[in-house]
Every structure is written in C-alpha cells, then in structure tokens.
Coordinates of C-alpha atoms and ligand atoms in Angstrom, one line a residue:
M125 CA 85.7 102.3 73.5
R126 CA 84.6 100.4 76.6
T127 CA 86.2 99.6 79.9
Q128 CA 85.3 98.7 83.4
V129 CA 86.7 101.7 85.2
A130 CA 87.5 105.0 83.5
I131 CA 90.2 106.8 85.5
V132 CA 90.5 110.6 85.0
G133 CA 94.0 111.8 85.9
A134 CA 97.5 110.2 85.8
G135 CA 98.8 111.6 89.1
P136 CA 99.7 109.3 92.0
A137 CA 96.0 108.5 92.7
G138 CA 95.0 107.6 89.2
L139 CA 98.1 105.6 88.4
M140 CA 98.0 103.7 91.7
L141 CA 94.3 102.9 91.2
G142 CA 95.0 101.6 87.7
H143 CA 97.8 99.5 89.1
L144 CA 95.7 98.0 92.0
L145 CA 92.8 97.2 89.6
H146 CA 95.2 95.6 87.1
L147 CA 96.5 93.3 89.8
R148 CA 92.9 92.2 90.4
G149 CA 92.2 91.6 86.7
I150 CA 90.0 94.7 86.4
D151 CA 90.3 96.7 83.2
S152 CA 90.7 100.5 83.2
V153 CA 91.5 103.3 80.8
I154 CA 93.5 106.3 82.3
L155 CA 92.9 109.7 80.7
E156 CA 95.4 112.5 81.4
N157 CA 95.2 116.0 80.0
R158 CA 98.9 116.8 80.2
G159 CA 101.9 115.3 78.4
R160 CA 104.0 112.4 79.8
D161 CA 107.1 114.6 80.5
Y162 CA 105.1 117.2 82.4
V163 CA 103.5 114.5 84.6
I164 CA 106.9 113.0 85.3
E165 CA 108.8 116.2 85.9
R166 CA 106.2 117.9 88.2
V167 CA 108.1 118.4 91.5
R168 CA 105.9 118.1 94.6
A169 CA 105.7 115.9 97.6
G170 CA 108.5 114.0 99.2
V171 CA 107.3 112.4 102.5
L172 CA 105.7 108.9 102.3
E173 CA 104.0 107.4 105.3
Q174 CA 104.6 103.8 106.2
G175 CA 101.1 102.9 104.7
T176 CA 102.1 104.3 101.3
V177 CA 105.5 102.5 101.4
D178 CA 103.8 99.3 102.3
L179 CA 101.2 99.7 99.5
M180 CA 104.0 100.2 97.0
T181 CA 106.2 97.4 98.1
G182 CA 103.3 95.1 98.7
T183 CA 102.1 95.5 95.1
G184 CA 105.4 95.1 93.3
V185 CA 106.2 98.8 92.6
G186 CA 108.5 99.4 95.6
E187 CA 111.8 98.0 94.3
R188 CA 113.5 101.4 93.6
L189 CA 111.8 102.9 96.6
R190 CA 113.4 100.2 98.8
R191 CA 116.8 101.0 97.3
E192 CA 116.7 104.8 97.0
G193 CA 114.1 105.9 99.6
M194 CA 115.5 107.4 102.8
R195 CA 113.9 106.2 106.0
H196 CA 113.6 109.0 108.6
D197 CA 112.9 108.1 112.3
G198 CA 112.3 111.6 113.4
I199 CA 112.1 115.3 112.5
H200 CA 113.4 118.6 114.0
I201 CA 111.2 121.5 115.1
A202 CA 113.2 124.8 115.3
F203 CA 112.2 128.2 116.8
N204 CA 113.9 130.9 118.8
G205 CA 117.3 129.8 117.5
R206 CA 117.1 126.2 118.8
R207 CA 116.4 122.8 117.1
H208 CA 114.4 120.2 119.0
H209 CA 114.3 116.6 118.0
V210 CA 111.1 114.6 117.8
D211 CA 112.0 110.9 117.9
M212 CA 109.0 109.7 115.9
A213 CA 110.0 106.0 115.9
A214 CA 110.6 105.9 119.7
L215 CA 107.2 107.7 120.3
T216 CA 105.2 105.5 118.0
G217 CA 106.6 102.0 118.5
G218 CA 108.8 102.1 115.5
R219 CA 106.9 104.0 112.8
A220 CA 108.8 106.2 110.4
I221 CA 108.5 108.2 107.2
T222 CA 110.4 107.7 103.9
I223 CA 111.7 110.5 101.7
Y224 CA 111.1 109.6 98.1
G225 CA 110.0 112.2 95.5
Q226 CA 106.4 112.1 94.2
N227 CA 107.8 112.2 90.7
E228 CA 109.8 109.0 91.5
V229 CA 106.5 107.4 92.7
V230 CA 104.9 108.5 89.4
K231 CA 107.8 107.2 87.3
D232 CA 107.5 103.8 89.0
L233 CA 103.7 103.6 88.5
L234 CA 104.1 104.7 84.8
D235 CA 106.6 101.9 84.3
A236 CA 104.2 99.4 85.9
R237 CA 101.4 100.6 83.6
A238 CA 103.6 100.3 80.5
G239 CA 104.2 96.7 81.4
T240 CA 100.4 96.0 81.0
S241 CA 98.4 96.2 77.8
R242 CA 96.0 98.6 79.5
P243 CA 95.6 102.1 77.9
L244 CA 96.9 105.4 79.4
L245 CA 96.1 108.3 77.1
F246 CA 98.1 111.6 77.5
D247 CA 97.2 115.0 76.1
V248 CA 93.4 114.4 76.1
D249 CA 91.2 117.5 76.2
H250 CA 87.6 118.4 77.3
V251 CA 87.2 115.4 79.6
V252 CA 83.5 115.2 80.6
P253 CA 82.0 112.4 82.7
S254 CA 78.2 111.8 82.3
G255 CA 75.5 109.2 82.9
L256 CA 76.4 109.1 86.5
T257 CA 72.9 108.3 87.8
D258 CA 71.1 106.9 84.7
G259 CA 72.9 103.5 84.5
R260 CA 75.0 104.6 81.4
P261 CA 78.2 106.0 82.8
R262 CA 80.7 107.3 80.2
V263 CA 83.4 109.9 79.6
S264 CA 83.6 112.0 76.5
F265 CA 86.9 113.6 75.6
Q266 CA 89.0 114.8 72.6
K267 CA 92.2 113.2 71.5
D268 CA 94.2 114.7 68.6
G269 CA 91.1 116.7 67.6
D270 CA 88.8 113.7 67.4
H271 CA 85.8 113.4 69.7
C272 CA 85.9 110.1 71.6
E273 CA 83.5 108.4 74.1
L274 CA 84.5 105.8 76.7
A275 CA 81.6 103.7 78.1
C276 CA 82.3 102.2 81.5
D277 CA 80.8 100.8 84.7
F278 CA 82.5 103.4 87.1
I279 CA 84.4 106.6 86.8
A280 CA 87.2 107.5 89.2
G281 CA 87.8 111.2 89.4
C282 CA 91.5 111.4 90.2
D283 CA 92.1 114.6 88.4
G284 CA 93.5 116.7 91.2
S285 CA 92.5 120.1 92.7
H286 CA 91.7 121.8 89.4
G287 CA 90.1 118.8 87.7
S288 CA 86.7 118.6 85.9
C289 CA 85.1 115.6 87.6
R290 CA 84.1 117.4 90.8
T291 CA 82.4 120.1 88.7
V292 CA 79.9 117.8 87.1
I293 CA 78.3 117.0 90.4
P294 CA 75.2 119.2 90.9
P295 CA 76.0 121.8 93.6
S296 CA 72.8 120.8 95.5
Q297 CA 74.4 117.3 96.0
L298 CA 77.7 118.6 97.4
Q299 CA 78.9 120.3 100.5
V300 CA 82.1 122.2 99.9
Y301 CA 84.4 123.4 102.8
Q302 CA 87.1 125.6 101.3
R303 CA 89.6 128.3 102.3
D304 CA 92.6 129.8 100.6
Y305 CA 95.5 130.6 103.0
P306 CA 96.9 134.1 102.8
F307 CA 100.4 132.8 102.1
G308 CA 102.1 130.2 99.8
W309 CA 105.4 128.3 99.7
L310 CA 108.4 129.0 97.5
G311 CA 110.0 125.6 96.9
I312 CA 113.5 125.0 95.6
L313 CA 115.6 122.0 94.6
A314 CA 119.3 122.7 95.2
H315 CA 122.4 120.8 94.1
A316 CA 123.7 120.6 97.7
T317 CA 124.5 117.8 100.1
P318 CA 121.8 117.8 102.9
S319 CA 123.4 119.1 106.0
S320 CA 121.0 117.3 108.3
D321 CA 119.9 113.7 108.0
Q322 CA 116.3 114.6 109.1
L323 CA 113.8 117.4 108.1
V324 CA 113.8 120.7 109.9
Y325 CA 110.5 122.6 110.3
S326 CA 111.2 126.1 111.4
Y327 CA 109.0 128.9 112.8
H328 CA 110.6 132.4 112.5
P329 CA 109.1 135.9 112.9
R330 CA 109.8 136.4 109.2
G331 CA 107.8 133.3 108.3
F332 CA 108.0 129.5 108.0
A333 CA 110.9 127.6 106.5
L334 CA 111.4 123.9 105.8
F335 CA 114.6 121.9 105.2
S336 CA 114.1 118.6 103.3
M337 CA 115.9 116.6 100.8
R338 CA 115.7 114.2 97.8
S339 CA 119.0 112.4 97.7
A340 CA 122.6 112.5 99.0
E341 CA 123.2 115.3 96.6
V342 CA 120.0 117.2 96.4
T343 CA 118.4 119.4 99.1
R344 CA 114.7 120.5 99.0
L345 CA 113.8 123.7 100.8
Y346 CA 110.7 125.8 101.2
L347 CA 110.0 129.4 102.4
Q348 CA 106.7 130.9 103.3
C349 CA 105.9 133.7 100.8
G350 CA 102.9 135.6 99.5
P351 CA 100.2 133.4 97.9
D352 CA 100.6 134.9 94.3
E353 CA 104.3 135.7 94.3
D354 CA 106.3 135.2 91.1
A355 CA 109.1 132.8 91.8
N356 CA 111.3 134.8 89.3
G357 CA 111.0 137.7 91.7
W358 CA 113.2 135.7 94.1
S359 CA 116.9 135.7 93.0
D360 CA 119.0 132.8 94.2
D361 CA 120.9 135.2 96.5
R362 CA 117.7 136.4 98.1
I363 CA 116.4 132.8 98.6
W364 CA 119.6 131.7 100.3
A365 CA 119.8 134.8 102.5
E366 CA 116.2 134.3 103.6
L367 CA 116.7 130.5 104.2
Q368 CA 119.8 131.1 106.3
T369 CA 118.0 133.7 108.4
R370 CA 114.8 131.6 109.0
L371 CA 116.7 128.3 109.5
H372 CA 119.5 129.8 111.7
T373 CA 120.1 127.9 114.9
D374 CA 122.5 128.7 117.7
D375 CA 124.1 125.2 117.5
G376 CA 125.8 126.3 114.2
W377 CA 123.7 124.1 111.9
R378 CA 122.9 125.7 108.6
P379 CA 121.8 124.3 105.2
N380 CA 124.5 123.8 102.6
E381 CA 124.1 126.1 99.5
G382 CA 124.4 125.0 95.9
A383 CA 123.0 125.6 92.4
V384 CA 119.2 126.1 92.4
L385 CA 117.9 123.5 90.0
Q386 CA 114.2 124.4 90.2
K387 CA 112.0 126.9 91.9
S388 CA 108.3 127.5 92.0
V389 CA 105.5 129.0 94.2
T390 CA 102.5 127.1 95.4
G391 CA 99.4 128.7 96.9
M392 CA 98.1 127.0 100.0
R393 CA 94.5 125.8 100.3
R394 CA 92.3 123.5 102.2
L395 CA 89.2 121.9 100.7
V396 CA 86.9 119.0 101.5
V397 CA 83.9 118.0 99.4
E398 CA 81.2 115.8 100.9
P399 CA 80.3 113.2 99.8
M400 CA 83.2 111.7 97.8
R401 CA 80.8 110.0 95.5
Y402 CA 78.0 110.9 93.1
G403 CA 76.2 107.9 91.6
R404 CA 78.8 106.0 89.6
L405 CA 81.5 108.7 90.0
F406 CA 84.0 108.3 92.9
L407 CA 86.4 111.1 93.8
A408 CA 89.9 110.3 95.1
G409 CA 93.0 112.3 96.1
D410 CA 93.2 116.0 95.6
A411 CA 90.0 115.9 93.5
A412 CA 88.1 115.3 96.8
H413 CA 90.3 117.1 99.4
I414 CA 93.3 119.4 99.6
V415 CA 95.3 119.9 102.7
P416 CA 98.0 122.6 103.2
P417 CA 101.3 120.8 102.7
T418 CA 102.8 121.5 106.2
G419 CA 101.7 118.1 107.5
A420 CA 102.9 116.2 104.3
K421 CA 99.5 114.4 104.1
G422 CA 98.1 115.0 100.5
L423 CA 99.8 112.2 98.6
N424 CA 99.3 109.8 101.5
L425 CA 95.6 110.6 101.7
A426 CA 95.4 110.0 97.9
M427 CA 97.0 106.6 98.3
A428 CA 94.7 105.6 101.2
D429 CA 91.7 106.6 99.0
V430 CA 92.6 104.5 96.0
R431 CA 93.5 101.5 98.1
R432 CA 90.0 101.6 99.6
L433 CA 88.4 102.3 96.2
A434 CA 90.2 99.4 94.6
D435 CA 89.1 97.0 97.4
A436 CA 85.5 98.2 97.0
L437 CA 85.5 97.7 93.2
A438 CA 87.2 94.3 93.6
A439 CA 84.4 93.2 95.9
F440 CA 81.8 94.5 93.5
Y441 CA 83.3 92.6 90.5
S442 CA 83.8 89.4 92.5
D443 CA 80.3 89.0 94.0
G444 CA 78.2 92.1 93.1
S445 CA 78.4 93.5 96.6
E446 CA 78.1 97.3 96.8
H447 CA 78.6 97.4 100.6
Q448 CA 82.2 98.7 100.4
L449 CA 81.4 101.1 97.6
D450 CA 78.6 102.6 99.8
A451 CA 81.0 103.0 102.7
Y452 CA 83.8 104.5 100.5
S453 CA 82.9 108.1 101.1
D454 CA 82.2 108.0 104.9
R455 CA 85.4 106.1 105.6
G456 CA 87.4 108.5 103.4
L457 CA 85.9 111.6 105.0
R458 CA 86.8 110.3 108.5
R459 CA 90.5 110.0 107.5
T460 CA 90.3 113.3 105.5
W461 CA 89.1 115.4 108.5
R462 CA 91.7 113.9 110.7
A463 CA 94.4 114.9 108.2
Q464 CA 92.8 118.4 107.8
R465 CA 92.9 118.9 111.6
F466 CA 96.6 117.9 111.7
S467 CA 97.6 120.0 108.7
W468 CA 95.7 123.0 110.0
W469 CA 97.4 122.7 113.4
M470 CA 100.9 122.3 111.9
T471 CA 100.2 125.2 109.5
T472 CA 98.8 127.6 112.2
M473 CA 101.6 126.8 114.6
L474 CA 104.5 127.3 112.1
H475 CA 103.4 130.1 109.8
R476 CA 103.2 133.9 110.3
A477 CA 99.8 135.1 109.4
P478 CA 99.9 138.5 107.5
D479 CA 97.4 139.9 110.0
G480 CA 99.0 138.1 112.9
T481 CA 99.4 140.1 116.1
A482 CA 102.1 140.1 118.8
F483 CA 99.6 138.0 120.8
D484 CA 99.6 135.3 118.0
H485 CA 103.4 135.2 118.0
K486 CA 103.6 134.7 121.7
R487 CA 100.8 132.1 121.6
Q488 CA 102.7 130.2 118.8
I489 CA 106.0 130.2 120.8
A490 CA 104.1 128.9 123.9
E491 CA 102.6 126.2 121.7
L492 CA 106.0 125.2 120.4
E493 CA 107.6 125.3 123.8
Y494 CA 104.8 123.0 125.1
L495 CA 105.2 120.7 122.2
V496 CA 108.9 120.1 122.6
S497 CA 108.7 119.7 126.4
S498 CA 105.8 117.3 126.6
R499 CA 106.1 113.7 125.7
A500 CA 102.3 113.5 125.2
A501 CA 102.3 116.5 122.8
M502 CA 105.3 115.1 120.8
T503 CA 103.6 111.7 120.7
S504 CA 100.5 113.3 119.2
L505 CA 102.6 115.0 116.6
A506 CA 104.6 111.8 115.9
E507 CA 101.6 109.5 115.4
N508 CA 99.8 111.8 113.1
Y509 CA 103.0 112.7 111.1
A510 CA 104.0 109.1 110.7
G511 CA 100.5 108.4 109.6
L512 CA 97.4 106.7 110.9
P513 CA 97.0 103.0 109.8
F514 CA 95.5 102.8 106.3
E515 CA 92.6 100.7 107.6
D516 CA 91.3 103.6 109.8
Ligands
FAD257 P1 97.5 115.2 91.2 O1 98.9 114.8 91.5 O2 97.2 116.6 91.1 O3 97.2 114.5 89.9 C1 96.0 114.8 89.1 C2 96.3 114.5 87.6 O4 95.1 114.8 86.9 C3 97.3 115.4 87.1 O5 98.3 114.6 86.4 C4 96.6 116.4 86.2 O6 97.3 116.8 85.1 C5 95.4 115.5 85.7 N1 94.2 116.3 85.4 C6 93.7 117.5 85.9 N2 92.6 117.8 85.3 C7 92.3 116.9 84.3 C8 91.3 116.8 83.4 N3 90.3 117.7 83.3 N4 91.3 115.7 82.6 C9 92.3 114.8 82.7 N5 93.3 114.9 83.6 C10 93.3 115.9 84.4 N6 101.7 115.4 100.0 C11 102.4 114.5 100.8 O7 101.7 113.5 101.1 N7 103.6 114.7 101.3 C12 104.3 115.8 101.0 O8 105.5 115.9 101.4 C13 103.7 116.8 100.2 N8 104.3 117.9 99.9 C14 103.8 118.8 99.0 C15 104.5 119.9 98.6 C16 104.0 120.8 97.7 C17 104.8 122.0 97.4 C18 102.7 120.5 97.1 C19 102.2 121.5 96.1 C20 102.0 119.4 97.4 C21 102.5 118.5 98.4 N9 101.8 117.4 98.7 C22 102.4 116.5 99.6 C23 100.5 117.1 98.2 C24 100.6 116.1 97.0 O9 101.5 116.6 96.0 C25 99.2 115.9 96.4 O10 98.3 115.7 97.4 C26 99.2 114.8 95.3 O11 99.8 115.2 94.1 C27 97.7 114.3 95.1 O12 97.7 113.4 94.0 P2 96.5 113.2 93.0 O13 96.8 112.1 92.1 O14 95.2 113.2 93.8 O15 96.5 114.6 92.3
DHB258 C1 108.3 118.0 101.8 C2 107.1 118.5 101.6 C3 106.2 118.8 102.6 O1 105.0 119.3 102.4 C4 106.6 118.5 103.9 O2 105.7 118.8 104.9 C5 107.8 117.9 104.2 C6 108.7 117.7 103.1 C7 109.2 117.7 100.7 O3 108.9 118.0 99.6 O4 110.3 117.1 100.9

C-alpha cells in the first residue's frame, strides 16, 4: 500500500486531519487499533472553543453541531456555598464555548470520511512507524492476522496519550515533561434535565465537582476521586449524595438526579513532549501533550494542531515549501504551554490535594475570592477558557 500521509489514530485529531487533507486533495490512510463502535461510544470531552466550532463549520462538518450544539456565554464558579457568574462573552468581546460531545464530533468526522473513497482501517494491531529519517517513511501493522506495510511521505502520530508513535522517537531526541496528579475524575452521564443552563465548577473541602450537560435531557457530572478508583465502587446513591454535597449552594440550586447511564474514572496527567516532530513523523493532539481536563483544553488543542499540520502539508504539496512544516512544532508548543499553564491553574485552584494543608485551603479560597471580585482576573479566565485564536 502507498499513500501520501499515514495517519495513526482515529480520534478527533486523526479524523480531522484526514478530513482537512481530503479537502485539499491530499491522500491519507487512517489506521485505528480499536473497533468502530468503541471509537464512537467513548465518552469524553464536551466543551468546544470557538476555533474548533469555526473549523468544523468552515469545513462542512458542522451542520449537526450548528443544530444540536449548545452555545454558552458564561460559566459559574462555586465555593463556600455561593455561585458566581463569569460572563465570558461580555469579558471577551463576544466569545463563547459550545457544548457538543466529543463522540458527536467523532461521529460527524467518521460520516465525512465514509463519504470519501479514502481508507480508514479499524482493528489494526502492532502499528510501527519507521524510516523517519532515511527518506523511506512507512508504517507496518497487522490486519486480520496479515502483516501489512504502508509506504508514505509523512506519518501523523494522532494516537493519543498511550499511542505507539511517540515511543519510536529515540529518547535522546526528545524532552519529556510529565506528571501524574494524585487524583482523578469520576464522570457520569445521567438521564436528568440540566438544572442550570451553564456549567458550574465547584471547589469544596471534600474535593472538586463539575456540573455539565450534553442535551436538554442529559446531564454530565464529574467528581474528584482517587486516581485509581474503581467506578463500580461508587453506587449511584453515593455518587448523588457526594454531588449534592459538593455542588450545594445557598441559593437553593441543585443538580437534578436521574438514571446513571454511564460512569467511569479517568486519572489526571500532564505531559508535554518537545519537539512535536522527528524527521517525517509529526505528533498531534494527546500523542504530543496531555492537559488535566479542568480547563477543557485537550480536544481543542488537538484541533489547533491538525489545522496547522494540514496547512503545512498543503504548502509542501503545492510548492515543495517546508517552511511551515519546520515551524509546526515551535508554534504548537507555544500554544501547548499556554494551555498547560491555564489547565494547571484551574486544577490547582479547584481541587483538594491529598497532602493539602489548611494553608492551601485558605490560599485557594483567597484565590477564588479574588477571581470573582476582580474584572481583570475574570477576564483572564474568560479569554483563556473561551480559547486563544487558532492562529496564535
Ligand atoms: P484520542 O481521542 O485519544 O484518539 C487517539 C486514537 O488513537 C484513539 O482512537 C485510539 O484508540 C487510537 N490509538 C491509540 N494507540 C494506537 C495505536 N498504537 N495504533 C493505532 N491507533 C491507536 N478536552 C476538551 O477540549 N474539552 C473538554 O471538555 C474535555 N474534557 C475531557 C474530559 C475527560 C473526562 C477526559 C478524559 C478528557 C477530556 N478532554 C477534554 C480531553 C480530550 O478528550 C482529548 O484531549 C482528546 O480526545 C484528544 O484527541 P486525540 O485525537 O489527540 O486523541
Ligand atoms: C466537560 C469536561 C471538562 O473537562 C470540562 O472542563 C468541562 C466540561 C464535559 O465533559 O462536559
């Protein structure tokens, strides 16, 4: 087999890259090690920045997003029993976020791919990129027990945080900045009408809680928990009791309860690898960087990466210029570190560290009080949360 760009991973990054390249007449093969249903049903992100929304609508995959996505002009920050509104749109000259499940994004991109004749192979094993610096880039893999080799011009490593592309780069060529947080998130989807029309991020002495949503009938909620906890150790009754405690506010607001449709625990990590390129291999999305989910930045960073990568590849195929390919990593890292800073700040302010002291608690409350009383501080939150322009 031969193609121009071999894309490893059919998450949002790999699928969007395939879509953007297709629109420019550039051929790709997408290799995914899981099955189609697994990829569609994986419940994860829900917050899209304006840049992500614009990318989807501007490239013809935003029709359902326009119909079903929920535009939110602000968020609430809750602590000490009070909810405080951050009017994001007013503070940023009209920028907002849109709630639309990551699995809906993936479904829309899979539909777009199916409308092309370009290959997307599910259930492939042992994906190994090679020839990255010898002028013969290729990817070997197994499909239905057969050994296959895909020759290409470039390899895009879009295979997420546990993918294999990053591991083929010699350690001496890579700087890795990594830390696991000593806590995780228990996330649930509940069949319950959202009781607030905007998200509520809550700091509580028992730990962080987040109220979000997916539709007019489905609420999405998260609770800080231990990093390796078994979701089955949390009964529905225990989950609701903990959510009601941590989200309690004196104005009487509370999340509606309903049947728990899905629950899972995710550990929290941060990771940056530098550079995002090795020879003909380009890393994009979670393969290159992981942010803790508190700032809702991961999916949006992945989209910004592949937009830049698609532009750079298009320039290469149109006139042989490698200028944008050479700038890909530095530009991506600038955006990544800004997102890391913001996600670190949100995470530190809103979670209870297992070894946190009474001093830390008081410091966090002081930080939150300053945040909700200062227009400058709220503007800083709002412009980062709504998302920096994709060009930055
Ligand atoms: P992935 O979605 O991980 O896709 C990688 C794909 O590669 C997968 O399909 C995987 O099966 C495949 N793969 C892996 N290894 C191989 C291999 N060896 N060979 C072939 N294929 C392989 N981000 C936001 O922006 N907003 C949010 O609100 C938000 N909330 C989140 C909430 C939670 C609970 C979590 C866990 C994450 C959240 N994120 C959020 C982060 C977001 O989900 C990720 O950043 C996003 O999925 C990254 O997309 P990706 O395509 O880079 O990686
Ligand atoms: C959601 C996820 C996040 O990480 C976040 O910060 C806000 C909302 C969500 O899944 O809806």
